[in-house]
């Protein structure tokens, strides 16, 4: 029986190679259109955009997901965080000409999915 050295086990754990995900891929996933089935007896497409851009932007990366058996799982990845990012492509442009507003919504409140800054 071989006795394990705790420092060797720690070194082995520290050398684990994790996949590197670019921040742009995370933002693209967040901003991707989401198709909603059975929305008010029809289907709908939802997109999330930013109405205004703050001076400082805080990002909370949620690396959790729901497994097929409905238990939580965590993505074991590293996210590449650049010092500067361009998020101008996430700007809201308002409702499209063929879109119908929901009852009680104004064009300003539905053009983004984000709360006003």
CSV table of C-alpha atoms in Angstrom, one decimal:
chain,number,residue,atom,x,y,z
A,1,UNK,CA,0.0,0.0,0.0
A,2,UNK,CA,1.4,3.3,-1.1
A,3,UNK,CA,1.0,6.4,1.1
A,4,UNK,CA,-0.2,9.5,-0.8
A,5,UNK,CA,1.6,12.7,-0.2
A,6,UNK,CA,-1.0,15.6,0.2
A,7,UNK,CA,1.2,18.1,-1.7
A,8,UNK,CA,1.5,15.7,-4.7
A,9,UNK,CA,-2.3,15.4,-4.8
A,10,UNK,CA,-2.7,19.2,-4.7
A,11,UNK,CA,-0.2,19.6,-7.5
A,12,UNK,CA,-2.1,17.0,-9.6
A,13,UNK,CA,-5.3,18.9,-9.0
A,14,UNK,CA,-3.7,22.3,-9.9
A,15,UNK,CA,-2.5,20.9,-13.2
A,16,UNK,CA,-6.0,20.0,-14.4
A,17,UNK,CA,-6.6,21.6,-17.8
A,18,UNK,CA,-9.9,23.3,-18.1
A,19,UNK,CA,-11.5,24.3,-21.4
A,20,UNK,CA,-11.2,28.1,-22.1
A,21,UNK,CA,-14.4,29.8,-23.3
A,22,UNK,CA,-14.1,33.3,-24.7
A,23,UNK,CA,-16.4,35.9,-23.1
A,24,UNK,CA,-17.8,36.8,-26.6
A,25,UNK,CA,-19.2,33.2,-26.7
A,26,UNK,CA,-20.9,33.7,-23.4
A,27,UNK,CA,-22.4,37.1,-24.5
A,28,UNK,CA,-23.6,35.5,-27.8
A,29,UNK,CA,-25.4,32.7,-25.9
A,30,UNK,CA,-27.0,35.3,-23.6
A,31,UNK,CA,-28.2,37.4,-26.5
A,32,UNK,CA,-29.3,34.5,-28.7
A,33,UNK,CA,-33.0,34.5,-29.7
A,34,UNK,CA,-35.1,32.2,-27.5
A,35,UNK,CA,-38.1,30.5,-29.1
A,36,UNK,CA,-41.0,30.1,-26.7
A,37,UNK,CA,-43.7,27.5,-27.4
A,38,UNK,CA,-47.2,27.9,-26.1
A,39,UNK,CA,-47.0,31.6,-25.5
A,40,UNK,CA,-50.6,33.0,-25.3
A,41,UNK,CA,-51.9,30.2,-27.5
A,42,UNK,CA,-49.1,30.7,-30.1
A,43,UNK,CA,-45.4,30.8,-30.1
A,44,UNK,CA,-43.0,33.7,-29.8
A,45,UNK,CA,-39.3,34.6,-30.2
A,46,UNK,CA,-37.6,36.6,-27.4
A,47,UNK,CA,-34.4,38.5,-27.7
A,48,UNK,CA,-32.5,40.3,-25.0
A,49,UNK,CA,-30.8,43.6,-25.7
A,50,UNK,CA,-29.5,46.6,-23.7
A,51,UNK,CA,-31.5,49.9,-23.8
A,52,UNK,CA,-28.6,51.9,-22.4
A,53,UNK,CA,-25.0,51.3,-21.6
A,54,UNK,CA,-23.6,52.0,-18.1
A,55,UNK,CA,-20.3,53.6,-17.4
A,56,UNK,CA,-19.3,50.3,-15.6
A,57,UNK,CA,-20.7,46.9,-16.4
A,58,UNK,CA,-20.7,44.1,-13.9
A,59,UNK,CA,-21.0,40.6,-15.3
A,60,UNK,CA,-22.1,37.7,-13.2
A,61,UNK,CA,-21.2,34.5,-15.0
A,62,UNK,CA,-23.6,31.7,-14.2
A,63,UNK,CA,-21.8,28.5,-14.9
A,64,UNK,CA,-24.7,26.3,-13.7
A,65,UNK,CA,-27.2,24.3,-15.7
A,66,UNK,CA,-29.9,21.8,-15.2
A,67,UNK,CA,-29.0,18.2,-16.1
A,68,UNK,CA,-31.5,15.9,-17.9
A,69,UNK,CA,-32.5,14.4,-14.5
A,70,UNK,CA,-33.3,17.9,-13.2
A,71,UNK,CA,-30.4,18.2,-10.9
A,72,UNK,CA,-28.0,21.2,-11.0
A,73,UNK,CA,-24.6,20.8,-12.6
A,74,UNK,CA,-21.7,23.2,-12.9
A,75,UNK,CA,-19.7,23.9,-16.1
A,76,UNK,CA,-16.0,23.3,-15.2
A,77,UNK,CA,-14.5,25.8,-17.6
A,78,UNK,CA,-12.4,29.0,-17.5
A,79,UNK,CA,-13.8,32.1,-19.1
A,80,UNK,CA,-11.3,34.4,-20.8
A,81,UNK,CA,-12.0,38.0,-19.5
A,82,UNK,CA,-10.5,40.8,-21.6
A,83,UNK,CA,-9.8,44.2,-20.1
A,84,UNK,CA,-12.1,45.9,-22.7
A,85,UNK,CA,-15.1,44.5,-24.5
A,86,UNK,CA,-17.3,45.9,-27.3
A,87,UNK,CA,-20.9,45.3,-26.6
A,88,UNK,CA,-22.3,47.8,-29.1
A,89,UNK,CA,-23.9,44.9,-31.1
A,90,UNK,CA,-26.2,44.3,-28.0
A,91,UNK,CA,-27.9,47.7,-28.3
A,92,UNK,CA,-31.7,47.6,-28.5
A,93,UNK,CA,-33.2,49.0,-31.7
A,94,UNK,CA,-36.8,49.0,-30.6
A,95,UNK,CA,-39.7,46.9,-32.0
A,96,UNK,CA,-39.4,45.7,-35.5
A,97,UNK,CA,-42.1,46.9,-38.0
A,98,UNK,CA,-43.8,43.4,-38.0
A,99,UNK,CA,-43.9,43.0,-34.2
A,100,UNK,CA,-47.0,43.4,-32.2
A,101,UNK,CA,-46.7,45.0,-28.7
A,102,UNK,CA,-48.3,43.2,-25.8
A,103,UNK,CA,-51.2,44.9,-24.1
A,104,UNK,CA,-49.9,47.4,-21.5
A,105,UNK,CA,-46.4,47.6,-22.9
A,106,UNK,CA,-44.8,50.6,-24.6
A,107,UNK,CA,-42.1,50.5,-27.2
A,108,UNK,CA,-39.5,51.8,-24.8
A,109,UNK,CA,-40.1,49.1,-22.2
A,110,UNK,CA,-40.0,46.1,-24.6
A,111,UNK,CA,-37.1,47.2,-26.7
A,112,UNK,CA,-34.5,45.6,-24.4
A,113,UNK,CA,-35.0,43.0,-21.8
A,114,UNK,CA,-32.9,44.9,-19.4
A,115,UNK,CA,-33.9,47.3,-16.7
A,116,UNK,CA,-33.2,51.0,-17.3
A,117,UNK,CA,-29.9,52.1,-16.0
